[in-house]
XYZ file of C-alpha atoms in Angstrom:
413
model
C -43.333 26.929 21.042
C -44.544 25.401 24.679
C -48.039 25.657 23.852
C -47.014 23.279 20.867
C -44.980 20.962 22.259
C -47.921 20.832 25.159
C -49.996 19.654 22.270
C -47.437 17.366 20.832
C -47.083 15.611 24.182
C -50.678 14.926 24.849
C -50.892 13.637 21.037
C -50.991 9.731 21.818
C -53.123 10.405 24.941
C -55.810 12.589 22.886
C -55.430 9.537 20.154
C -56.729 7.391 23.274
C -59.297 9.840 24.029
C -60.818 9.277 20.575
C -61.070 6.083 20.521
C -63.120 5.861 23.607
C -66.613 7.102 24.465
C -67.300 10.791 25.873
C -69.880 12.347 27.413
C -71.232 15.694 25.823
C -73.198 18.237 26.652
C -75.352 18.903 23.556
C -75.903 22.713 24.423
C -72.497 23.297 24.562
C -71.579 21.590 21.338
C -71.163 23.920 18.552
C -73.347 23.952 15.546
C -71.338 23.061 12.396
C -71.488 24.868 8.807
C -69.562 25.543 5.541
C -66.433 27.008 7.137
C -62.850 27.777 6.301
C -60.464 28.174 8.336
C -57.194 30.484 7.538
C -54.655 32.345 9.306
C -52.929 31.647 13.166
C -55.947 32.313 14.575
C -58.509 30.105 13.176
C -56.452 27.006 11.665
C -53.799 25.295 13.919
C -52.144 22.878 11.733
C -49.300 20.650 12.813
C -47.070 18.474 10.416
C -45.000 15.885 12.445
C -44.684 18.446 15.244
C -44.345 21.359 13.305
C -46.665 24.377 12.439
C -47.702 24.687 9.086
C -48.488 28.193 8.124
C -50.023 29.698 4.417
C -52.595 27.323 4.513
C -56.292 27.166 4.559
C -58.999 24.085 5.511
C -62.812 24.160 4.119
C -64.908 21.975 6.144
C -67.899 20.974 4.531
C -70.106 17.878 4.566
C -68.134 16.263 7.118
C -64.510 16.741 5.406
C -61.625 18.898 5.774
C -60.613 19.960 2.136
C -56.610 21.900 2.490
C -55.164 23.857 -0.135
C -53.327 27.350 -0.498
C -53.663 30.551 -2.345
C -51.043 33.412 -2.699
C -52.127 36.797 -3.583
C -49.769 38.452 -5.375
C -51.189 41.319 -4.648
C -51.272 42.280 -1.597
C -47.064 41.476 -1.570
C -46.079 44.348 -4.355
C -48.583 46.814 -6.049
C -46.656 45.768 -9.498
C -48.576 42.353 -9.350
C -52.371 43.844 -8.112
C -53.457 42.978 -11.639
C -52.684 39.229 -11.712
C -54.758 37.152 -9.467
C -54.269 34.928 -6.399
C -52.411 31.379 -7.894
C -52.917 28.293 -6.142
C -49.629 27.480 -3.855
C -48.409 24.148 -2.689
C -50.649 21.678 -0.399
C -50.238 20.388 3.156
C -49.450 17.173 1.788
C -45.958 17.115 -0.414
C -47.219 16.113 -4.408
C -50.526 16.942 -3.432
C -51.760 20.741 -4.140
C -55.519 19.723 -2.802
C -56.081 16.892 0.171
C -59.615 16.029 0.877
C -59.907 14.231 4.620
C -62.754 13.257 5.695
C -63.907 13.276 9.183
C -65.906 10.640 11.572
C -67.142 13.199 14.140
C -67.048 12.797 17.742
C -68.782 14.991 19.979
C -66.758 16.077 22.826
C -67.772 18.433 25.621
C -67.668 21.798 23.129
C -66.432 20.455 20.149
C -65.952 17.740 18.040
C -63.108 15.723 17.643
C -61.902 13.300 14.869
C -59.117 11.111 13.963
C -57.779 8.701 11.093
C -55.498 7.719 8.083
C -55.018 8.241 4.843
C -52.425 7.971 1.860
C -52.371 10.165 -1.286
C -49.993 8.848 -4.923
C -46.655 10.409 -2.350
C -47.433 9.745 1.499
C -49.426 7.881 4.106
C -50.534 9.537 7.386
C -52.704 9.879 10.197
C -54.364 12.439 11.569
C -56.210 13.708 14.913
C -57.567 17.179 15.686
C -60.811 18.959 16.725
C -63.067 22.002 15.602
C -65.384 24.131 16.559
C -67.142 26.982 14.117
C -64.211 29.203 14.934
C -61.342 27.239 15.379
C -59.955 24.214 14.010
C -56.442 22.231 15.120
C -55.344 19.590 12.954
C -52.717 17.413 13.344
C -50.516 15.304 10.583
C -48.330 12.971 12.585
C -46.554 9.740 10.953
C -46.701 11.166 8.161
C -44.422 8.622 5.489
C -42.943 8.935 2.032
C -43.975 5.989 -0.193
C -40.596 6.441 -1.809
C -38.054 7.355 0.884
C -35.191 7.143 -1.867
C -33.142 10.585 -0.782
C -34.183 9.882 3.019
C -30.945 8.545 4.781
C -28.148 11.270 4.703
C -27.964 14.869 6.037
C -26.034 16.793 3.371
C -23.210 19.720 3.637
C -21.998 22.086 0.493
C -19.210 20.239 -0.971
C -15.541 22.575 -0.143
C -14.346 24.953 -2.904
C -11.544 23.405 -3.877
C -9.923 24.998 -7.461
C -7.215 22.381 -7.752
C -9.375 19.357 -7.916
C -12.289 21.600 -9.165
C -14.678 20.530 -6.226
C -17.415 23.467 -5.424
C -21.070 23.766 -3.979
C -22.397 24.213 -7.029
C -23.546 21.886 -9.786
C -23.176 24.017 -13.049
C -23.651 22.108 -16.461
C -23.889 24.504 -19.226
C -23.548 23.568 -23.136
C -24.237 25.705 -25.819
C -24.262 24.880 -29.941
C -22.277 28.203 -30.967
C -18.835 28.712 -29.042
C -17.406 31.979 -28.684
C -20.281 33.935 -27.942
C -18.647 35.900 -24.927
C -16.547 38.970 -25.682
C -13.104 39.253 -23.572
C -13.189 35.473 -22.688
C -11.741 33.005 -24.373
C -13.835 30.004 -22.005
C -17.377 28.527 -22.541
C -20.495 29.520 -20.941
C -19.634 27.153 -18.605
C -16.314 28.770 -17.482
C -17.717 31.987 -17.523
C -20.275 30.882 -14.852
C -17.912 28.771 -12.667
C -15.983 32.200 -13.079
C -18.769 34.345 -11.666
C -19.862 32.245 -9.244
C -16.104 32.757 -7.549
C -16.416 36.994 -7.918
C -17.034 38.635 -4.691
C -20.085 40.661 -5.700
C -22.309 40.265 -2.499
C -22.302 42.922 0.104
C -21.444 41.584 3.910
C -20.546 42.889 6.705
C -22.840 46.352 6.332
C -21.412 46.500 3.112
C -18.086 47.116 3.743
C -17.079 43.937 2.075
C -18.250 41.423 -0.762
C -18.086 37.892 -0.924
C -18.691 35.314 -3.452
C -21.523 32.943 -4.198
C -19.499 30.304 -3.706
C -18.319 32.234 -0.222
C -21.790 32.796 0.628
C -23.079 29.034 -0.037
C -20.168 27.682 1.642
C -20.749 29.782 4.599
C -24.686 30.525 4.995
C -25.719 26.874 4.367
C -24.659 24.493 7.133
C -26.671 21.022 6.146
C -29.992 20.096 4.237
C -31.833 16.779 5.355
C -34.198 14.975 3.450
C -36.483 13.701 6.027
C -38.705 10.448 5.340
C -41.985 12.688 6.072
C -40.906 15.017 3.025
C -39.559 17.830 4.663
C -36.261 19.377 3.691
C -34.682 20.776 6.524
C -32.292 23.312 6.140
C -29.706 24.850 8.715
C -28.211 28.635 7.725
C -26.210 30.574 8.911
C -28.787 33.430 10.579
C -28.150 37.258 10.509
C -31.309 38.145 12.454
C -30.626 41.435 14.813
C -27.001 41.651 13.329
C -25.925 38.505 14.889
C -24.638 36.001 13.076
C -25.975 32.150 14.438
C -26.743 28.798 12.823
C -30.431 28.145 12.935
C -33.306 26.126 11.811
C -35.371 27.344 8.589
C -39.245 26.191 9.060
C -39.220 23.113 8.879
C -42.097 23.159 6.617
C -40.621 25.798 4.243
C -39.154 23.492 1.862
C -40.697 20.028 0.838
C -39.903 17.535 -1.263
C -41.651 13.735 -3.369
C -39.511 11.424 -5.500
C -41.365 10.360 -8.401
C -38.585 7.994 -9.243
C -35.043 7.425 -8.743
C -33.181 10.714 -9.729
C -35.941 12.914 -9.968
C -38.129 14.865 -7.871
C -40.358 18.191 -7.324
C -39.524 20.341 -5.150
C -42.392 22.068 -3.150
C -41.476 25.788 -1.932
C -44.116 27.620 1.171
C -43.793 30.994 0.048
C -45.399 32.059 3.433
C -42.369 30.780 5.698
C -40.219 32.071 2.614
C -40.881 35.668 3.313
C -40.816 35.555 6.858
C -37.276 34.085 6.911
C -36.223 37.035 4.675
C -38.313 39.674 7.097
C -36.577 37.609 10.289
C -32.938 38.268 8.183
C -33.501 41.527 7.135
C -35.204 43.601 10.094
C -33.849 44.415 13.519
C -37.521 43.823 14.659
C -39.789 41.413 12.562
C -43.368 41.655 12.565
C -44.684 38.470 10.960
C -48.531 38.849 9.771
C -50.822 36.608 10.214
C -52.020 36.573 6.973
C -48.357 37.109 4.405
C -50.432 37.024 1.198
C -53.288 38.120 2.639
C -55.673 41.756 3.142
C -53.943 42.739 6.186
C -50.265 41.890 4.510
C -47.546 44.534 4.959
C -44.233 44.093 3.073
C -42.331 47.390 3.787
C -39.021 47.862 2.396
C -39.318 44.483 0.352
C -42.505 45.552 -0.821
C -40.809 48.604 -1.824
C -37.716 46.763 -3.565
C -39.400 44.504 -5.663
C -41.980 46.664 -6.902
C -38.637 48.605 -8.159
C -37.589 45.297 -9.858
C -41.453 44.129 -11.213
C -42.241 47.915 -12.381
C -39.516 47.395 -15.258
C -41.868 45.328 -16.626
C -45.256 45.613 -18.157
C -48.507 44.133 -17.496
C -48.034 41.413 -20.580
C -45.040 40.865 -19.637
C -45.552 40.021 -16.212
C -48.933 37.787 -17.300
C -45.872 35.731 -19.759
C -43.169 35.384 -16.419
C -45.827 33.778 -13.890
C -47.604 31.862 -16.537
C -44.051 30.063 -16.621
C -43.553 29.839 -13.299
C -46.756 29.789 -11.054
C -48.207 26.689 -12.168
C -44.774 25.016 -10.483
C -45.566 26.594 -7.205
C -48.500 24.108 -6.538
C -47.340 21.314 -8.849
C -43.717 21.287 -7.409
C -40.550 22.405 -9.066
C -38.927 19.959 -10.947
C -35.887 18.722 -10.017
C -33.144 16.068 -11.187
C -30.383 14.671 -8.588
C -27.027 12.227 -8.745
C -26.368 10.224 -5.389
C -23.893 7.696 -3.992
C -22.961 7.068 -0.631
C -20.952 10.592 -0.252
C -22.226 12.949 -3.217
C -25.341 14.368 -3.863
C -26.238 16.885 -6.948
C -29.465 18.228 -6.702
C -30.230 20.907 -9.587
C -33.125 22.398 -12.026
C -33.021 20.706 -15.581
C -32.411 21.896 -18.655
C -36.740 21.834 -19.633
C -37.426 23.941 -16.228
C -33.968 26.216 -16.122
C -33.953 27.500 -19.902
C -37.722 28.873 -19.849
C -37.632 30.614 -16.580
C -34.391 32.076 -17.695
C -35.770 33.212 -21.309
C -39.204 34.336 -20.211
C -37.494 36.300 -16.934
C -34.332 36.391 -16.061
C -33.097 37.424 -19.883
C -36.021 39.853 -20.228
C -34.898 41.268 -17.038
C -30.910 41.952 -17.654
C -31.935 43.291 -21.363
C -33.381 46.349 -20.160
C -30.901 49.167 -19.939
C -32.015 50.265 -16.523
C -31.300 46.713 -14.768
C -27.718 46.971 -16.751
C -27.173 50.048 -15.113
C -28.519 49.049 -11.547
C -26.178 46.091 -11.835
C -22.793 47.978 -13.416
C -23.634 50.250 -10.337
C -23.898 48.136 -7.718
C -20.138 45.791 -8.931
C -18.476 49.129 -9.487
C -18.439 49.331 -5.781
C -16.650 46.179 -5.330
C -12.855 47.311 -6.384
C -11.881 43.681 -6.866
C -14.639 43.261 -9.696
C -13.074 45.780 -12.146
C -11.015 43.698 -13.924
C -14.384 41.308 -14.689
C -16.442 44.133 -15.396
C -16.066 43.711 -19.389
C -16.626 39.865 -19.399
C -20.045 40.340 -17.122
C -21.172 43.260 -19.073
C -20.779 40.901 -22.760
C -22.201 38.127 -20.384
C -25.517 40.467 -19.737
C -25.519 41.834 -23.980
C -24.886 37.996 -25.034
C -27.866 36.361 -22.700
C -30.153 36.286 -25.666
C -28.634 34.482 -27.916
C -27.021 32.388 -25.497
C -30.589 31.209 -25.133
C -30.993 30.667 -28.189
C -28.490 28.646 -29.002
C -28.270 26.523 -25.607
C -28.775 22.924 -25.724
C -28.181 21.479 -22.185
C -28.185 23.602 -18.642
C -27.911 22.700 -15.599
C -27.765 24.686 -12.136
C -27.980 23.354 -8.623
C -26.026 22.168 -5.189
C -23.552 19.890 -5.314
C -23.380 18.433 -1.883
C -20.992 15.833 0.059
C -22.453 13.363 3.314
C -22.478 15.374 7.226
């Protein structure tokens, strides 16, 4: 962290630099060739003062091209058959950016700098490279539309008498009735689970709700004006419990228009802030998704999860669901001045639900895992029936579903 916010400081000074002539010594200058550059090592790339990991940067004919790949992999042995998938850009909206570079020599190596703008942002840029390192630097970096930028958000109380929760849930089906013991909707039902204590806490000696765990783990999310979404948790990290910072570039966001957006998801800080939450000692890689990548026990766990399903059937879930990790997520939102729903539409929540998450809770072994894991929660017993028909009626609820909506509801910090 010093070493960056060294570099951060001298930004407008090596701006200055750049702009002015230098001196080089040719024999020291590097020669220059098709290169990319990947991993901590090689690529240091800053986004409005922050590191951006995941990434990688081709230089070739005097520009930078940046884009991502995630091999599946090399992060569970279930998904070794499918090949890498392209993951989101450097750039929110933009899976690919092409820069290119006016070259300066300087001493031994050559340094650049400039603006740009792509259909979501503007920027500028400075940096330098060599043939074994390059450090690149996005700094006033600026939404075009900055719609969702002024207000840092909180979950919105659970409240039963008025109804409030953190949770947007909109769910409308064309056949009523379809859950066994429960006289509610689909809707009710859901509200209904989201307020069971079925999470293990406290070294599992007690459970809490979704709505506990929401209410609790999140503390705000910001929409910043450069794209980021910056998100403040509640951190269990050596098993102490502290609010901290997610990366800030883990989660991004671009508003096409007003009340909708894509959400763009690094899966690279992802995992490490479930390694950092789950291990007493975390040993980030420098490559996640890449050869030397070592997952451990959540390697282990969801290879339990993916080996329930076959090689089609895997090929059908990320068919549905990769092509979003580059593109964005879709997402729809209602705002005022105080409220703010942000949740997955019906077109993006009902496929990855049918294709996945249904496929997933029909198999008899997942059922079981499941009923195993609430039987140890005493206070669940009485729901046990209702989630068991929820599980049997999924299908068909499907099927028959005409609107659905899931997300955050949120109120102003």
């Amino acid at each position: 962290m010093i070493t960056i916010m060294k570099k951060l400081y001298l930004l407008p000074l090596g701006a200055l630099l750049l702009t002015a002539c230098s001196t080089a010594d040719d024999d020291n200058l590097p020669t220059l060739s098709n290169k990319t550059y990947e991993g901590l090592t090689e690529l240091n790339l800053i986004y409005d003062k922050a590191p951006m990991v995941g990434k990688s940067a081709t230089f070739s004919d005097n520009q930078l091209t940046f884009d991502s790949k995630v091999d599946l992999g090399s992060f569970s042995e279930a998904l070794k058959a499918l090949p890498p998938i392209a993951g989101p850009g450097v750039l929110p909206g933009s899976p690919v950016v092409t820069v290119p570079l006016t070259l300066e020599p300087n001493t031994d190596k050559y340094s650049f700098a400039g603006s740009g703008e792509t259909g979501f942002v503007t920027y500028s840029y400075l940096g330098s490279l060599t043939e074994n390192k390059l450090d690149f630097y996005f700094y006033n970096v600026k939404l075009k539309n900055a719609h969702l930028s002024t207000r840092t958000w909180k979950p919105a109380p659970a409240d039963a008498s008025t109804g409030s929760s953190p949770f947007h849930i909109v769910w409308e089906t064309s056949q009523p009735g379809l859950l066994e013991y429960f006289d509610g909707s689909i809707e009710d039902a859901l509200k209904l689970l989201a307020q069971l204590p079925m999470i293990p806490a406290y070294g599992n000696t007690a459970y809490m709700s979704p709505t506990q765990a929401v209410s609790n783990g999140l503390k705000t999310l910001s929409f910043n004006d450069d794209g980021n979404l910056v998100l403040t948790y509640l951190q269990s990290a050596n098993g102490a419990a502290q609010f901290a910072q997610a990366p800030i570039c883990m989660l991004q966001y671009a508003v096409l228009e007003e009340g909708t957006a894509k959400l763009f998801i690094n899966p690279t800080d992802l995992i490490s802030l479930i390694i950092i939450n789950n291990t007493n000692k975390p040993n980030i890689p420098e490559h996640p998704f890449g050869k030397s990548a070592t997952r451990g026990d959540i390697s282990a766990t969801l290879a339990d999860i993916l080996g329930l399903f076959s090689p089609e059937e895997l090929q059908q879930i990320f068919a549905t669901v990769s092509p979003m990790l580059s593109q964005g997520f879709p997402i729809k939102y209602t705002a005022n001045g105080t409220h703010l729903d942000v949740f997955m539409p019906t077109e993006v929540l009902v496929p990855i639900i049918k294709n996945f998450i249904a496929p997933m809770l029909a198999k008899p072994e997942v059922q079981e895992m499941i009923a195993t894991k609430l039987a140890q929660s005493t206070t669940l017993q009485p729901y046990m029936p209702m989630i068991k028909a929820f599980m049997v009626a999924l299908p068909l609820i499907m099927e028959t579903t005409t609107k659905a909506e899931i997300g955050l509801s949120l109120v102003a910090y």
